[in-house]
GROMACS .gro file of C-alpha atoms in nm:
model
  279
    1UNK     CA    1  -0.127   1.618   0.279
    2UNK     CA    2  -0.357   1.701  -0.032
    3UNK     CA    3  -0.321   2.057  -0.033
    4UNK     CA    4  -0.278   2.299  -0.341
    5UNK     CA    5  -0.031   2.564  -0.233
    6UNK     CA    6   0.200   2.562  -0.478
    7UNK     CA    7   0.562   2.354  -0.437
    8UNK     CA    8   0.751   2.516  -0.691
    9UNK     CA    9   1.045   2.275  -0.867
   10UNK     CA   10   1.305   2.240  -1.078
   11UNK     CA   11   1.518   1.926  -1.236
   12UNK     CA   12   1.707   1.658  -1.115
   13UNK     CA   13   2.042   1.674  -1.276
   14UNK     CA   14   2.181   1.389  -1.476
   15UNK     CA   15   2.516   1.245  -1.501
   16UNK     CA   16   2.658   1.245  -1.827
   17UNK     CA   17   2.720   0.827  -1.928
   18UNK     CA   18   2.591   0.584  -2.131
   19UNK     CA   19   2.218   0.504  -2.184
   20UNK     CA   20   2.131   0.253  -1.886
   21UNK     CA   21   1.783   0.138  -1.822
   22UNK     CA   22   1.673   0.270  -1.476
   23UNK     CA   23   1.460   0.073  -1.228
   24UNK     CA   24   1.082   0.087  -1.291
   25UNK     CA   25   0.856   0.063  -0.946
   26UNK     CA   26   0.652  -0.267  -0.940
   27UNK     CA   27   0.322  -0.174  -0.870
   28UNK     CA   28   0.069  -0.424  -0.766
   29UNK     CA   29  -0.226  -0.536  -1.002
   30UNK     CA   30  -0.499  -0.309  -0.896
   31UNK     CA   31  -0.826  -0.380  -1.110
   32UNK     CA   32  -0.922   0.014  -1.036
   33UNK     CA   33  -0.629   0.147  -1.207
   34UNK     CA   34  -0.574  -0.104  -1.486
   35UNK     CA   35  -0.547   0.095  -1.836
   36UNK     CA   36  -0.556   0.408  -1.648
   37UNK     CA   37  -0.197   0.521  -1.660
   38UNK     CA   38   0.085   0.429  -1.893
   39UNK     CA   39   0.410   0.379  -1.719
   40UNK     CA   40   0.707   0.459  -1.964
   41UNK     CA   41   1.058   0.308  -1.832
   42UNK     CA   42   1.342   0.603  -1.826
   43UNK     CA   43   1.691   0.587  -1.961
   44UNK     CA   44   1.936   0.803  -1.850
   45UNK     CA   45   1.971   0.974  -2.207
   46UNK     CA   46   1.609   1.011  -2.226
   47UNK     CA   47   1.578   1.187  -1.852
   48UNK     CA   48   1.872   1.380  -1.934
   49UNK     CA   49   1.622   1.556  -2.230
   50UNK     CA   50   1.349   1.565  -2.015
   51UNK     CA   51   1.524   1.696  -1.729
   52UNK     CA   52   1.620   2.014  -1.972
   53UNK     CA   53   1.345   2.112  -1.999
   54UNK     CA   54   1.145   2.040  -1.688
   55UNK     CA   55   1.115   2.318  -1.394
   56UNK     CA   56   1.101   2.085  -1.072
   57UNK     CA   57   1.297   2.293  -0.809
   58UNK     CA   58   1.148   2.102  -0.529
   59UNK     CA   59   1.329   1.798  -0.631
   60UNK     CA   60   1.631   1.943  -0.733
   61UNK     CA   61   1.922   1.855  -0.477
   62UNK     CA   62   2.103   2.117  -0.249
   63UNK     CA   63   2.394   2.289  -0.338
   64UNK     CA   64   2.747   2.056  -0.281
   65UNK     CA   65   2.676   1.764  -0.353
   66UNK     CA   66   2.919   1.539  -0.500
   67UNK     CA   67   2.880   1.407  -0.887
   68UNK     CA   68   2.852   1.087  -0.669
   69UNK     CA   69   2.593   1.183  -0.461
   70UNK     CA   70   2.430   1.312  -0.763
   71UNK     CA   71   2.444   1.006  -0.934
   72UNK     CA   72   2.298   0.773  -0.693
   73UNK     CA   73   2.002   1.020  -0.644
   74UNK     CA   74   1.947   0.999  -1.050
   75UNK     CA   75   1.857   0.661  -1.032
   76UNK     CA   76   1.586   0.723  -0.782
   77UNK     CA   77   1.372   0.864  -1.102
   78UNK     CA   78   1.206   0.490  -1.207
   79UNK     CA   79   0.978   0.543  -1.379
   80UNK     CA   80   0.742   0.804  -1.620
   81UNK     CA   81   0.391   0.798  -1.594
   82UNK     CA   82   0.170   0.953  -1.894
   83UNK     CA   83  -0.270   0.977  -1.711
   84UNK     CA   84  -0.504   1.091  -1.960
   85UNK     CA   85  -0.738   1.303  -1.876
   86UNK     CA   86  -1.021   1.200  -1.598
   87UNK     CA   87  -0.810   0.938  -1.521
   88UNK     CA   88  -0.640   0.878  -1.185
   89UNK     CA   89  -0.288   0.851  -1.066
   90UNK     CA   90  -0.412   0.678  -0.759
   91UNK     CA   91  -0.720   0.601  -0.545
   92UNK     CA   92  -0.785   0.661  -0.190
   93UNK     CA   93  -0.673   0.342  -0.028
   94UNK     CA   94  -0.398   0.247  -0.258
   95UNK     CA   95  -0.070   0.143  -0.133
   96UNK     CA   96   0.209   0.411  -0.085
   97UNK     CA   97   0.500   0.314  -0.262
   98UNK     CA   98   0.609   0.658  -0.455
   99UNK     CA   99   0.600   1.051  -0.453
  100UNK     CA  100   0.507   1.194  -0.815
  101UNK     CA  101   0.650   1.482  -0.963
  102UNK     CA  102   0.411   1.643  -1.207
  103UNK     CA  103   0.650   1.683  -1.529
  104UNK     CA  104   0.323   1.827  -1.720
  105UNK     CA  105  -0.038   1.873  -1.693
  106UNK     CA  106  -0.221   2.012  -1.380
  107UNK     CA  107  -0.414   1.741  -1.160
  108UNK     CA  108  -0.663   1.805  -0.835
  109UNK     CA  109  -0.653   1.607  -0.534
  110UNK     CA  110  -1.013   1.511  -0.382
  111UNK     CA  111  -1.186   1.288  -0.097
  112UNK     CA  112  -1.532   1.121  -0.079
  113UNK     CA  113  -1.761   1.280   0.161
  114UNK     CA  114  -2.013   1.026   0.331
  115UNK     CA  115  -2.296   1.174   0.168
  116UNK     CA  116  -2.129   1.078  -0.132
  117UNK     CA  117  -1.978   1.440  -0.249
  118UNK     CA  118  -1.674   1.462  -0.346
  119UNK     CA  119  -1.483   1.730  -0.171
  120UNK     CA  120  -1.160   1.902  -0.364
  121UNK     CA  121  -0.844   1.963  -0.111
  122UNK     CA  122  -0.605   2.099  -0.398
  123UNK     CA  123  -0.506   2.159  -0.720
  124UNK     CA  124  -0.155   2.040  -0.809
  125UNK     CA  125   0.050   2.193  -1.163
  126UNK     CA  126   0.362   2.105  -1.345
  127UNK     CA  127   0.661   2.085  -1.083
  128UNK     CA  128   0.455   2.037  -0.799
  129UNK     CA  129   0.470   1.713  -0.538
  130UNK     CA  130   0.172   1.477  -0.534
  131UNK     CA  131   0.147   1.201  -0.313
  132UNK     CA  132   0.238   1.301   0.022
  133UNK     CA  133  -0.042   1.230   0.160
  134UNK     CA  134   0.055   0.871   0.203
  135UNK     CA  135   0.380   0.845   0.398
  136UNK     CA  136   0.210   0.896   0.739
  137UNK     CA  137  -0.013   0.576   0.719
  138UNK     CA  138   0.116   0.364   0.410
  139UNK     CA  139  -0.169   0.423   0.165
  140UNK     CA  140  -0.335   0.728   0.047
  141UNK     CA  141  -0.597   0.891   0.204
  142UNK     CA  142  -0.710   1.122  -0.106
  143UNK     CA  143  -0.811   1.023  -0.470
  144UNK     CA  144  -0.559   1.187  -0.737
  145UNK     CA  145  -0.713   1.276  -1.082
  146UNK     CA  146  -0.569   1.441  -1.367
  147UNK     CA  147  -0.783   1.781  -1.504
  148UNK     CA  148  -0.549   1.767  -1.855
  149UNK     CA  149  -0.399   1.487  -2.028
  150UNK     CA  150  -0.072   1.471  -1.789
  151UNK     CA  151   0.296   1.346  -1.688
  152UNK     CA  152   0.454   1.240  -1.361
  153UNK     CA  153   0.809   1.104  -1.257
  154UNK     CA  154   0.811   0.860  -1.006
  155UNK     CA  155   1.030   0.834  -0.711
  156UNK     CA  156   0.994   0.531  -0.511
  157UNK     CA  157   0.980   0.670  -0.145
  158UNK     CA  158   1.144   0.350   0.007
  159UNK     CA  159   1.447   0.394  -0.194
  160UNK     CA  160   1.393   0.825  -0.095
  161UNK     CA  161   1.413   0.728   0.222
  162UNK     CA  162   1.756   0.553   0.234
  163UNK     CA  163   1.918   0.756   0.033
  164UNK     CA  164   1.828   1.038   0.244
  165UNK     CA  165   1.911   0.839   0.551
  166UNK     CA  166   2.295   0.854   0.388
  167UNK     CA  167   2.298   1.212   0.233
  168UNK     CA  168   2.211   1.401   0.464
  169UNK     CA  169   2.191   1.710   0.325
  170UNK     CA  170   1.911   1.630   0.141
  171UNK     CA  171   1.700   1.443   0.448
  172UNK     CA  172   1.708   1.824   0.525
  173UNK     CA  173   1.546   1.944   0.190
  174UNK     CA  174   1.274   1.704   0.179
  175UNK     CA  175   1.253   1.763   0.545
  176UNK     CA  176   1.134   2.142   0.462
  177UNK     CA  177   0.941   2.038   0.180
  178UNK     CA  178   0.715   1.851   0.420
  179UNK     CA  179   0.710   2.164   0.639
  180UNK     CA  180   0.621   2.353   0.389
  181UNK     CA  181   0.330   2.150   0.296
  182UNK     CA  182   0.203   2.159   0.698
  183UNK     CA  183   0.212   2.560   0.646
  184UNK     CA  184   0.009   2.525   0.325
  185UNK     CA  185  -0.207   2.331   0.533
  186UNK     CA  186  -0.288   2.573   0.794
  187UNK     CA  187  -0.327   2.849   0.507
  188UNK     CA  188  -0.559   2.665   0.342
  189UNK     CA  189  -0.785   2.623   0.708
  190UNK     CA  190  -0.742   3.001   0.762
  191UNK     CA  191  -0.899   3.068   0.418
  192UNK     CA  192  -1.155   2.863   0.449
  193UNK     CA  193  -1.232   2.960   0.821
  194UNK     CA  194  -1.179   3.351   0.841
  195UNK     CA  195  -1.245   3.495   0.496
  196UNK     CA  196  -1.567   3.642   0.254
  197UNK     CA  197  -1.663   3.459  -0.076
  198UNK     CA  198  -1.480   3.727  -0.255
  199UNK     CA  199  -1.184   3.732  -0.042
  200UNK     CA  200  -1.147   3.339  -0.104
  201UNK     CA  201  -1.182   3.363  -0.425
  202UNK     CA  202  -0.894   3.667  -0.450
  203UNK     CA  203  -0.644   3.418  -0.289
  204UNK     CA  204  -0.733   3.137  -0.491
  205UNK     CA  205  -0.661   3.370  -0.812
  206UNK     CA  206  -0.360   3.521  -0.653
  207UNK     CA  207  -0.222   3.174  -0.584
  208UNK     CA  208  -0.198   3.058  -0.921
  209UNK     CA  209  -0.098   3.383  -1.063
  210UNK     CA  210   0.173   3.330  -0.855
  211UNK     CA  211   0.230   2.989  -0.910
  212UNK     CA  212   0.214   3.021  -1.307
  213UNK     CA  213   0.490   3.318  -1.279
  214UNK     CA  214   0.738   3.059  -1.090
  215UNK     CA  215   0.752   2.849  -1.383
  216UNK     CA  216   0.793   3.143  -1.652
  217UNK     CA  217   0.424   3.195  -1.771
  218UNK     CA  218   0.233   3.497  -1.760
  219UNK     CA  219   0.080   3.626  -1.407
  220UNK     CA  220  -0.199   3.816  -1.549
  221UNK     CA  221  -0.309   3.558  -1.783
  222UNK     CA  222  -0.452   3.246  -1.793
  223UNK     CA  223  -0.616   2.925  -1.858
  224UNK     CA  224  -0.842   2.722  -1.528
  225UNK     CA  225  -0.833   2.382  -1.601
  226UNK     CA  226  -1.082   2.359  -1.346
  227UNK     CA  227  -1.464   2.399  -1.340
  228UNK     CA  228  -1.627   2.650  -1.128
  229UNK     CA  229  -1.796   2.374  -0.928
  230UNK     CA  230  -1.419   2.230  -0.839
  231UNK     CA  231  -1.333   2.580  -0.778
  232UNK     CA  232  -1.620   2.644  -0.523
  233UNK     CA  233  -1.578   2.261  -0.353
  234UNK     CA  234  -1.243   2.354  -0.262
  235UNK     CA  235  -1.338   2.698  -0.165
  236UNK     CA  236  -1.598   2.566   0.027
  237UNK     CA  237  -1.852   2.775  -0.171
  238UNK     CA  238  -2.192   2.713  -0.372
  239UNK     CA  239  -2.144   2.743  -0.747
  240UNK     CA  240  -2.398   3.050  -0.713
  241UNK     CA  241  -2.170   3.198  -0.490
  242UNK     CA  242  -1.850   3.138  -0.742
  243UNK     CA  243  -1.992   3.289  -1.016
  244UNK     CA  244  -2.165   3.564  -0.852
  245UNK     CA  245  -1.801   3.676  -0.696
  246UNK     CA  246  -1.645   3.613  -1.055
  247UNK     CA  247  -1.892   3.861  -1.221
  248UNK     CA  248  -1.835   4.094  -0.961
  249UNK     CA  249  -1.472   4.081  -1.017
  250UNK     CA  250  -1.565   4.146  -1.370
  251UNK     CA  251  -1.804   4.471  -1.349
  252UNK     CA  252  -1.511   4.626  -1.138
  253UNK     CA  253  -1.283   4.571  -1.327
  254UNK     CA  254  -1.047   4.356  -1.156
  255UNK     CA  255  -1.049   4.077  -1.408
  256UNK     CA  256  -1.131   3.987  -1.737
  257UNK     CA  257  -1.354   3.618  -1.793
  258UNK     CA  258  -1.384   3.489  -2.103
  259UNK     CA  259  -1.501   3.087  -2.028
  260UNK     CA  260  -1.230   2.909  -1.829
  261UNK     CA  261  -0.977   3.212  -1.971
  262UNK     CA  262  -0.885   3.477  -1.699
  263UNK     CA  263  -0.676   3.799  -1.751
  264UNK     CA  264  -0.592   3.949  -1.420
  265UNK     CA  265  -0.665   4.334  -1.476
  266UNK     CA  266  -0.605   4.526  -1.078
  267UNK     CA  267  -0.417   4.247  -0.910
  268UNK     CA  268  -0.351   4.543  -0.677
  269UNK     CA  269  -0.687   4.555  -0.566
  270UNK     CA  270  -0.730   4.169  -0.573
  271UNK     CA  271  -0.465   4.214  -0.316
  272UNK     CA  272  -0.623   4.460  -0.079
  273UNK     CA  273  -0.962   4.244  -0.057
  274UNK     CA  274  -0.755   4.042   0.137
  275UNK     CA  275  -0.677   4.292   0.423
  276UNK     CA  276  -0.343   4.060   0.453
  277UNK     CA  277  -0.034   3.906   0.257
  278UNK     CA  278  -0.198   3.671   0.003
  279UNK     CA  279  -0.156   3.286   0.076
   0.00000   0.00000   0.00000
């Protein structure tokens, strides 16, 4: 699953205790990747900091679970992973072995076409999921590339797994997380397959207006840390056709463009281009 709808998240809670070194996935050597990533071990003092000020709901546990149950899932955290910018998290091909949690930075999520194009399938900010896309066959079908310099925490899905296999209360969360990401999925195919240019692009702004609100920022203003080329591969448009519908947007006053900065001016109206609830 390499979709962009957003997964909005908050923190895993820590136990209060004395600093222990947690376990760090073992990754193996991949010539690809090497000096790509830097993978910074976590203490529990350390995630207890970062986990104050992180926003990853998704991954936050149901209510009532015991400070034991809490603990256990702490330690599924291994591992911090800082990817600069243009640099991957992981290729298509490479093993599964972890979900990411994107702690900062924004990422996008692509595939290679056979005529050699590569073709977006989402756009993925801080406290979103990355990585699904593995579980199903044991390596991932999509390439994973960072758009800012960037953060993830890793959870090690084997170890996920168990635990969840024990607690079951949250087998049921991740369990609608996945579902979540199917219905994202089937969004995504309806706005590629039934709408305009302009109407695509009115979701896509929509969406991450939405999605910035979530985690506290402004909804009518902000910054695309993608081009307008990624913009129109994911919407499956031309760049002509992108910029074309963003200077429309403009002359009506719907938006305001200054380079990659956007101020939403009528989301109202962006809305009723739709002719439906936005995605």
């Amino acid at each position: 699953m390499c979709s962009a709808w957003a997964l909005s998240c908050e923190c895993i809670r820590c136990l209060n205790g004395t600093e222990v070194t947690l376990t760090q996935i073992k990754r193996q050597p991949n010539p690809k990747n090497c000096g790509e990533a830097k993978v910074i071990p976590l203490t529990l003092n350390s995630l207890k900091v970062a986990c104050s000020q992180c926003n990853l709901q998704e991954l936050c546990l149901p209510l009532g679970l015991s400070e034991t149950e809490l603990g256990r899932v702490d330690t599924l955290v291994g591992a911090r992973r800082k990817v600069k910018r243009g640099q991957h998290l992981y290729r298509a091909g490479d093993p599964f072995e972890a979900i990411y949690a994107v702690k900062t930075g924004f990422f996008k999520t692509d595939v290679l076409l056979e005529d050699g194009r590569d073709q977006v399938t989402g756009f993925q900010m801080a406290g979103e999921l990355l990585g699904m896309d593995g579980i199903s066959v044991e390596a991932h079908t999509c390439n994973a590339v960072a758009l800012e310099d960037s953060e993830v925490c890793l959870i090690p899905y084997e170890q996920l797994e168990e635990l969840s296999s024990e607690i079951r209360t949250l087998q049921r969360h991740f369990h609608k997380v996945m579902s979540r990401e199917i219905v994202r999925d089937h969004g995504v195919m309806m706005l590629l397959g039934t709408m305009r240019a302009e109407e695509r692009l009115a979701a896509f702004l929509l969406n991450l207006s939405q999605r910035f609100m979530a985690r506290g920022y402004s909804s009518a203003e902000f910054h695309l840390r993608m081009t307008r080329e990624e913009i129109g591969s994911y919407l499956g448009l031309k760049l002509e056709t992108v910029s074309r519908a963003f200077s429309h947007f403009q002359e009506a006053g719907l938006i305001a463009v200054q380079q990659k900065h956007i101020r939403i001016l009528d989301a109202t109206a962006l809305k009723q281009l739709l002719n439906r609830q936005p995605i």
